[in-house]
PDB file of C-alpha atoms in Angstrom:
ATOM      1  CA  MET Z   1      -1.414  -6.959  19.292  1.00 60.00           C
ATOM      2  CA  THR Z   2       1.557  -4.488  20.528  1.00 69.00           C
ATOM      3  CA  ILE Z   3       1.373  -1.497  18.263  1.00 77.00           C
ATOM      4  CA  VAL Z   4       4.873   0.096  17.157  1.00 86.00           C
ATOM      5  CA  GLY Z   5       4.967   3.266  18.891  1.00 84.00           C
ATOM      6  CA  GLU Z   6       7.029   6.573  18.537  1.00 84.00           C
ATOM      7  CA  ASN Z   7       9.497   5.791  20.882  1.00 88.00           C
ATOM      8  CA  ASN Z   8      10.408   2.060  19.832  1.00 92.00           C
ATOM      9  CA  THR Z   9      13.172   0.100  18.918  1.00 94.00           C
ATOM     10  CA  ASP Z  10      13.312  -2.678  16.287  1.00 94.00           C
ATOM     11  CA  ILE Z  11      15.308  -4.551  13.846  1.00 95.00           C
ATOM     12  CA  MET Z  12      16.311  -2.516  10.349  1.00 96.00           C
ATOM     13  CA  LEU Z  13      14.960  -4.680   7.470  1.00 94.00           C
ATOM     14  CA  ASP Z  14      15.593  -4.229   3.769  1.00 92.00           C
ATOM     15  CA  PRO Z  15      13.029  -3.870   1.343  1.00 84.00           C
ATOM     16  CA  ASN Z  16      12.880  -7.565   1.056  1.00 84.00           C
ATOM     17  CA  GLY Z  17      12.000  -8.030   4.449  1.00 86.00           C
ATOM     18  CA  GLN Z  18      15.591  -9.374   5.536  1.00 93.00           C
ATOM     19  CA  PRO Z  19      17.727  -8.020   8.429  1.00 95.00           C
ATOM     20  CA  VAL Z  20      20.319  -5.357   7.664  1.00 96.00           C
ATOM     21  CA  SER Z  21      23.450  -5.964   9.726  1.00 95.00           C
ATOM     22  CA  ASP Z  22      26.107  -3.163  10.255  1.00 92.00           C
ATOM     23  CA  SER Z  23      29.941  -3.209   9.720  1.00 93.00           C
ATOM     24  CA  SER Z  24      30.740  -5.497  12.903  1.00 94.00           C
ATOM     25  CA  GLY Z  25      27.780  -7.992  11.925  1.00 91.00           C
ATOM     26  CA  ASP Z  26      25.395  -7.265  14.306  1.00 94.00           C
ATOM     27  CA  PHE Z  27      21.887  -6.271  13.295  1.00 95.00           C
ATOM     28  CA  LYS Z  28      21.078  -2.526  12.506  1.00 96.00           C
ATOM     29  CA  ILE Z  29      18.311  -1.115  14.543  1.00 95.00           C
ATOM     30  CA  VAL Z  30      15.890   1.435  14.006  1.00 95.00           C
ATOM     31  CA  SER Z  31      14.110   3.644  16.339  1.00 95.00           C
ATOM     32  CA  GLY Z  32      11.891   6.757  16.561  1.00 91.00           C
ATOM     33  CA  ASP Z  33      10.207   7.732  13.621  1.00 90.00           C
ATOM     34  CA  ALA Z  34      11.722   5.185  11.324  1.00 91.00           C
ATOM     35  CA  CYS Z  35      10.499   2.530  13.780  1.00 93.00           C
ATOM     36  CA  TRP Z  36       7.061   3.294  13.134  1.00 91.00           C
ATOM     37  CA  GLU Z  37       7.618   4.287   9.686  1.00 90.00           C
ATOM     38  CA  GLN Z  38       9.232   0.276   8.916  1.00 91.00           C
ATOM     39  CA  ASP Z  39       6.292  -0.853  11.123  1.00 91.00           C
ATOM     40  CA  LEU Z  40       3.563   0.614   8.772  1.00 89.00           C
ATOM     41  CA  ARG Z  41       5.265  -0.370   5.382  1.00 87.00           C
ATOM     42  CA  LEU Z  42       5.410  -4.065   6.779  1.00 89.00           C
ATOM     43  CA  GLU Z  43       1.677  -4.245   7.925  1.00 89.00           C
ATOM     44  CA  ALA Z  44       0.745  -2.454   4.757  1.00 87.00           C
ATOM     45  CA  LEU Z  45       2.288  -5.666   3.122  1.00 85.00           C
ATOM     46  CA  THR Z  46       0.708  -7.936   5.187  1.00 86.00           C
ATOM     47  CA  GLU Z  47      -2.521  -9.696   5.280  1.00 86.00           C
ATOM     48  CA  PRO Z  48      -4.563 -10.191   8.516  1.00 87.00           C
ATOM     49  CA  GLY Z  49      -4.299 -13.826   9.564  1.00 84.00           C
ATOM     50  CA  GLU Z  50      -0.699 -14.200   7.723  1.00 85.00           C
ATOM     51  CA  LEU Z  51       1.382 -13.918  11.135  1.00 81.00           C
ATOM     52  CA  PHE Z  52       1.199 -17.277  12.959  1.00 78.00           C
ATOM     53  CA  TYR Z  53       1.202 -15.715  16.491  1.00 80.00           C
ATOM     54  CA  GLU Z  54      -1.484 -12.985  15.593  1.00 76.00           C
ATOM     55  CA  ASP Z  55      -5.020 -13.794  17.005  1.00 74.00           C
ATOM     56  CA  GLU Z  56      -6.956 -10.866  16.850  1.00 74.00           C
ATOM     57  CA  ASN Z  57      -9.350 -10.137  14.431  1.00 76.00           C
ATOM     58  CA  GLY Z  58     -10.796  -7.091  12.198  1.00 71.00           C
ATOM     59  CA  ASP Z  59      -9.296  -3.983  12.704  1.00 68.00           C
ATOM     60  CA  GLU Z  60      -7.118  -4.864  15.648  1.00 77.00           C
ATOM     61  CA  ALA Z  61      -5.377  -7.654  13.431  1.00 85.00           C
ATOM     62  CA  TYR Z  62      -1.917  -6.683  11.632  1.00 89.00           C
ATOM     63  CA  GLY Z  63      -2.156  -6.425   8.287  1.00 89.00           C
ATOM     64  CA  PHE Z  64      -4.186  -4.168   5.869  1.00 90.00           C
ATOM     65  CA  GLY Z  65      -5.857  -6.949   3.826  1.00 89.00           C
ATOM     66  CA  LEU Z  66      -5.711  -5.014   0.442  1.00 90.00           C
ATOM     67  CA  LEU Z  67      -5.389  -8.399  -1.470  1.00 88.00           C
ATOM     68  CA  ASP Z  68      -9.285  -8.267  -0.740  1.00 90.00           C
ATOM     69  CA  PHE Z  69      -9.637  -5.787  -3.674  1.00 92.00           C
ATOM     70  CA  SER Z  70      -7.260  -7.429  -6.033  1.00 87.00           C
ATOM     71  CA  HIS Z  71     -10.369  -8.479  -8.109  1.00 88.00           C
ATOM     72  CA  ALA Z  72     -13.192  -5.797  -7.493  1.00 92.00           C
ATOM     73  CA  GLU Z  73     -15.056  -3.756  -9.558  1.00 93.00           C
ATOM     74  CA  ASN Z  74     -13.661   0.001  -9.727  1.00 95.00           C
ATOM     75  CA  ASP Z  75     -16.929   1.729  -8.277  1.00 95.00           C
ATOM     76  CA  GLU Z  76     -17.454   4.023  -5.752  1.00 95.00           C
ATOM     77  CA  PHE Z  77     -18.612   1.752  -3.021  1.00 96.00           C
ATOM     78  CA  THR Z  78     -15.150  -0.276  -3.427  1.00 96.00           C
ATOM     79  CA  GLN Z  79     -12.908   2.868  -3.272  1.00 96.00           C
ATOM     80  CA  LYS Z  80     -14.846   3.881  -0.042  1.00 97.00           C
ATOM     81  CA  GLU Z  81     -14.204   0.163   1.548  1.00 96.00           C
ATOM     82  CA  ILE Z  82     -10.806   0.430   0.710  1.00 95.00           C
ATOM     83  CA  GLU Z  83      -9.996   4.197   2.317  1.00 96.00           C
ATOM     84  CA  GLN Z  84     -12.027   3.281   5.293  1.00 95.00           C
ATOM     85  CA  ARG Z  85      -9.888  -0.009   5.541  1.00 94.00           C
ATOM     86  CA  VAL Z  86      -6.701   2.032   5.481  1.00 94.00           C
ATOM     87  CA  LYS Z  87      -8.395   4.838   7.926  1.00 95.00           C
ATOM     88  CA  ASN Z  88      -9.157   2.258  10.436  1.00 93.00           C
ATOM     89  CA  LYS Z  89      -5.901   0.584  10.692  1.00 92.00           C
ATOM     90  CA  LEU Z  90      -3.904   3.530  10.723  1.00 93.00           C
ATOM     91  CA  SER Z  91      -6.575   4.656  13.610  1.00 92.00           C
ATOM     92  CA  LYS Z  92      -4.694   2.194  15.796  1.00 91.00           C
ATOM     93  CA  ARG Z  93      -1.889   4.163  15.877  1.00 92.00           C
ATOM     94  CA  THR Z  94      -2.921   7.264  18.387  1.00 92.00           C
ATOM     95  CA  TYR Z  95       0.582   9.166  17.740  1.00 93.00           C
ATOM     96  CA  LEU Z  96      -0.646   9.919  14.081  1.00 94.00           C
ATOM     97  CA  ASP Z  97      -3.060  13.013  13.828  1.00 95.00           C
ATOM     98  CA  GLN Z  98      -5.968  11.535  11.472  1.00 94.00           C
ATOM     99  CA  ARG Z  99      -7.281  14.949  10.710  1.00 94.00           C
ATOM    100  CA  LYS Z 100      -4.096  15.331   8.904  1.00 94.00           C
ATOM    101  CA  THR Z 101      -4.506  11.702   6.747  1.00 94.00           C
ATOM    102  CA  ARG Z 102      -4.929  11.821   3.360  1.00 96.00           C
ATOM    103  CA  GLN Z 103      -5.905   9.532   0.804  1.00 96.00           C
ATOM    104  CA  LYS Z 104      -6.296   9.688  -2.944  1.00 96.00           C
ATOM    105  CA  ILE Z 105      -7.184   6.197  -4.753  1.00 96.00           C
ATOM    106  CA  SER Z 106      -7.114   5.426  -8.334  1.00 95.00           C
ATOM    107  CA  PHE Z 107      -7.914   2.357 -10.384  1.00 95.00           C
ATOM    108  CA  GLU Z 108      -5.678   1.731 -13.654  1.00 92.00           C
ATOM    109  CA  ASN Z 109      -5.039  -1.692 -15.396  1.00 90.00           C
ATOM    110  CA  GLY Z 110      -6.995  -3.892 -12.503  1.00 90.00           C
ATOM    111  CA  VAL Z 111      -5.313  -2.354  -9.774  1.00 92.00           C
ATOM    112  CA  PHE Z 112      -6.051  -0.014  -7.114  1.00 94.00           C
ATOM    113  CA  ARG Z 113      -3.226   2.530  -5.736  1.00 93.00           C
ATOM    114  CA  ASP Z 114      -4.175   4.526  -2.570  1.00 94.00           C
ATOM    115  CA  TYR Z 115      -1.888   7.220  -2.275  1.00 95.00           C
ATOM    116  CA  VAL Z 116      -1.679   7.557   1.709  1.00 95.00           C
ATOM    117  CA  SER Z 117       0.023  10.749   3.947  1.00 95.00           C
ATOM    118  CA  VAL Z 118       0.064  10.829   7.305  1.00 94.00           C
ATOM    119  CA  SER Z 119       1.780  13.029   9.969  1.00 94.00           C
ATOM    120  CA  LYS Z 120       2.241  12.503  13.663  1.00 92.00           C
ATOM    121  CA  GLN Z 121       0.722  14.662  16.360  1.00 91.00           C
ATOM    122  CA  ASP Z 122       1.793  18.053  16.513  1.00 87.00           C
ATOM    123  CA  ALA Z 123       4.676  17.527  13.716  1.00 88.00           C
ATOM    124  CA  VAL Z 124       4.834  19.090  10.192  1.00 88.00           C
ATOM    125  CA  ASP Z 125       6.948  16.157   8.503  1.00 90.00           C
ATOM    126  CA  GLU Z 126       4.697  13.700   6.267  1.00 91.00           C
ATOM    127  CA  TYR Z 127       5.097  10.678   5.727  1.00 91.00           C
ATOM    128  CA  ASN Z 128       4.001   8.911   2.434  1.00 91.00           C
ATOM    129  CA  VAL Z 129       2.845   5.399   1.594  1.00 88.00           C
ATOM    130  CA  GLU Z 130       1.542   4.249  -1.847  1.00 88.00           C
ATOM    131  CA  LEU Z 131      -0.849   1.445  -1.237  1.00 88.00           C
ATOM    132  CA  THR Z 132      -1.582  -0.929  -4.041  1.00 87.00           C
ATOM    133  CA  THR Z 133      -3.550  -4.480  -4.528  1.00 86.00           C
ATOM    134  CA  GLU Z 134      -0.441  -5.667  -5.812  1.00 80.00           C
ATOM    135  CA  GLU Z 135       2.436  -4.370  -3.270  1.00 58.00           C
ATOM    136  CA  ALA Z 136       3.288  -1.522  -1.205  1.00 50.00           C
ATOM    137  CA  GLU Z 137       5.934   1.125  -1.809  1.00 51.00           C
ATOM    138  CA  VAL Z 138       6.770   3.555   0.815  1.00 51.00           C
ATOM    139  CA  VAL Z 139       8.528   6.897   0.264  1.00 52.00           C
ATOM    140  CA  SER Z 140       9.165   9.302   3.303  1.00 52.00           C
ATOM    141  CA  GLU Z 141       9.426  13.266   2.762  1.00 51.00           C
TER     142      GLU Z 141
END
Protein backbone atom coordinates (compact mmCIF):
# COMPACT_ATOMS: atom_id res chain seq x y z
CA MET A 1 0.00 0.00 0.00
CA THR A 2 1.36 3.38 -0.97
CA ILE A 3 0.64 6.02 1.63
CA VAL A 4 -0.20 9.48 0.36
CA GLY A 5 2.64 11.72 1.45
CA GLU A 6 2.81 15.37 2.28
CA ASN A 7 3.99 16.28 -1.24
CA ASN A 8 1.61 14.17 -3.35
CA THR A 9 -1.03 15.31 -5.84
CA ASP A 10 -4.39 13.63 -6.46
CA ILE A 11 -7.77 14.25 -8.05
CA MET A 12 -9.98 16.41 -5.82
CA LEU A 13 -13.06 14.56 -4.57
CA ASP A 14 -16.25 16.09 -3.19
CA PRO A 15 -17.83 14.93 0.11
CA ASN A 16 -19.61 12.15 -1.83
CA GLY A 17 -16.35 10.84 -3.30
CA GLN A 18 -17.02 12.20 -6.78
CA PRO A 19 -14.35 14.02 -8.84
CA VAL A 20 -14.62 17.81 -8.88
CA SER A 21 -14.21 19.53 -12.25
CA ASP A 22 -12.76 22.95 -12.90
CA SER A 23 -14.20 25.60 -15.26
CA SER A 24 -12.58 23.94 -18.30
CA GLY A 25 -14.07 20.53 -17.49
CA ASP A 26 -10.77 19.00 -16.33
CA PHE A 27 -10.39 17.42 -12.91
CA LYS A 28 -9.40 19.75 -10.11
CA ILE A 29 -6.42 18.50 -8.18
CA VAL A 30 -5.30 18.66 -4.58
CA SER A 31 -1.71 18.72 -3.42
CA GLY A 32 0.31 19.28 -0.29
CA ASP A 33 -1.64 19.23 2.97
CA ALA A 34 -5.00 19.14 1.18
CA CYS A 35 -3.98 15.88 -0.51
CA TRP A 36 -3.06 13.94 2.62
CA GLU A 37 -6.06 15.43 4.46
CA GLN A 38 -8.34 14.14 1.69
CA ASP A 39 -6.67 10.73 1.84
CA LEU A 40 -7.07 10.58 5.62
CA ARG A 41 -10.78 11.37 5.25
CA LEU A 42 -11.16 8.67 2.60
CA GLU A 43 -9.30 6.05 4.63
CA ALA A 44 -11.45 6.83 7.67
CA LEU A 45 -14.55 6.06 5.58
CA THR A 46 -13.12 2.83 4.15
CA GLU A 47 -13.21 -0.69 5.55
CA PRO A 48 -10.07 -2.85 5.18
CA GLY A 49 -10.48 -5.16 2.17
CA GLU A 50 -13.10 -2.90 0.57
CA LEU A 51 -10.77 -1.87 -2.26
CA PHE A 52 -10.48 -4.62 -4.88
CA TYR A 53 -6.80 -3.82 -5.54
CA GLU A 54 -5.77 -3.81 -1.88
CA ASP A 55 -3.95 -6.91 -0.68
CA GLU A 56 -2.43 -5.73 2.58
CA ASN A 57 -3.59 -6.97 5.99
CA GLY A 58 -3.73 -5.59 9.51
CA ASP A 59 -2.51 -2.06 10.19
CA GLU A 60 -1.03 -1.81 6.68
CA ALA A 61 -4.44 -2.34 5.02
CA TYR A 62 -6.22 0.76 3.76
CA GLY A 63 -9.25 1.62 5.86
CA PHE A 64 -9.87 2.25 9.53
CA GLY A 65 -12.56 -0.43 9.85
CA LEU A 66 -14.62 1.31 12.49
CA LEU A 67 -17.74 -0.61 11.47
CA ASP A 68 -16.26 -3.46 13.54
CA PHE A 69 -17.44 -1.47 16.56
CA SER A 70 -20.92 -0.56 15.32
CA HIS A 71 -22.68 -3.01 17.67
CA ALA A 72 -20.07 -3.21 20.42
CA GLU A 73 -20.70 -2.66 24.09
CA ASN A 74 -19.50 0.63 25.51
CA ASP A 75 -16.77 -0.25 27.95
CA GLU A 76 -13.21 0.78 28.66
CA PHE A 77 -11.79 -2.14 26.66
CA THR A 78 -13.76 -1.25 23.49
CA GLN A 79 -12.79 2.40 23.74
CA LYS A 80 -9.12 1.39 24.13
CA GLU A 81 -9.46 -0.85 21.06
CA ILE A 82 -10.84 2.03 18.98
CA GLU A 83 -8.12 4.37 20.26
CA GLN A 84 -5.36 1.87 19.45
CA ARG A 85 -6.73 1.06 15.98
CA VAL A 86 -6.88 4.72 15.00
CA LYS A 87 -3.42 5.37 16.48
CA ASN A 88 -1.95 2.43 14.52
CA LYS A 89 -3.57 3.56 11.27
CA LEU A 90 -2.27 7.11 11.73
CA SER A 91 1.26 5.86 12.50
CA LYS A 92 1.64 4.82 8.83
CA ARG A 93 1.84 8.51 8.02
CA THR A 94 5.34 9.29 9.22
CA TYR A 95 4.92 13.01 8.49
CA LEU A 96 2.37 13.23 11.33
CA ASP A 97 3.70 13.92 14.81
CA GLN A 98 2.37 11.02 16.87
CA ARG A 99 3.15 12.91 20.10
CA LYS A 100 0.66 15.63 19.12
CA THR A 101 -2.15 13.21 18.22
CA ARG A 102 -5.09 13.58 20.57
CA GLN A 103 -8.19 11.41 20.78
CA LYS A 104 -11.38 11.76 22.77
CA ILE A 105 -13.83 8.87 22.50
CA SER A 106 -17.48 9.16 23.50
CA PHE A 107 -20.55 6.92 23.18
CA GLU A 108 -24.10 8.14 22.63
CA ASN A 109 -27.22 6.42 21.28
CA GLY A 110 -25.26 3.30 20.30
CA VAL A 111 -22.63 5.24 18.34
CA PHE A 112 -18.96 5.65 19.22
CA ARG A 113 -17.35 8.98 18.31
CA ASP A 114 -13.62 9.52 18.24
CA TYR A 115 -12.55 13.15 18.01
CA VAL A 116 -9.03 13.04 16.59
CA SER A 117 -6.60 15.92 16.26
CA VAL A 118 -3.37 15.45 14.30
CA SER A 119 -0.53 17.73 13.32
CA LYS A 120 2.41 17.41 10.98
CA GLN A 121 5.98 17.18 12.26
CA ASP A 122 7.26 20.64 13.19
CA ALA A 123 3.90 22.32 12.45
CA VAL A 124 1.40 24.13 14.63
CA ASP A 125 -1.65 23.67 12.38
CA GLU A 126 -4.08 20.99 13.50
CA TYR A 127 -6.24 18.76 11.37
CA ASN A 128 -9.37 17.53 13.13
CA VAL A 129 -11.39 14.48 12.22
CA GLU A 130 -14.56 13.17 13.83
CA LEU A 131 -14.71 9.44 13.32
CA THR A 132 -17.85 7.50 14.14
CA THR A 133 -19.12 3.98 13.79
CA GLU A 134 -21.65 5.52 11.36
CA GLU A 135 -19.66 7.98 9.25
CA ALA A 136 -16.68 10.33 9.27
CA GLU A 137 -16.82 14.09 9.32
CA VAL A 138 -13.68 16.02 8.61
CA VAL A 139 -13.08 19.58 9.78
CA SER A 140 -9.79 21.33 9.07
CA GLU A 141 -8.68 24.14 11.35
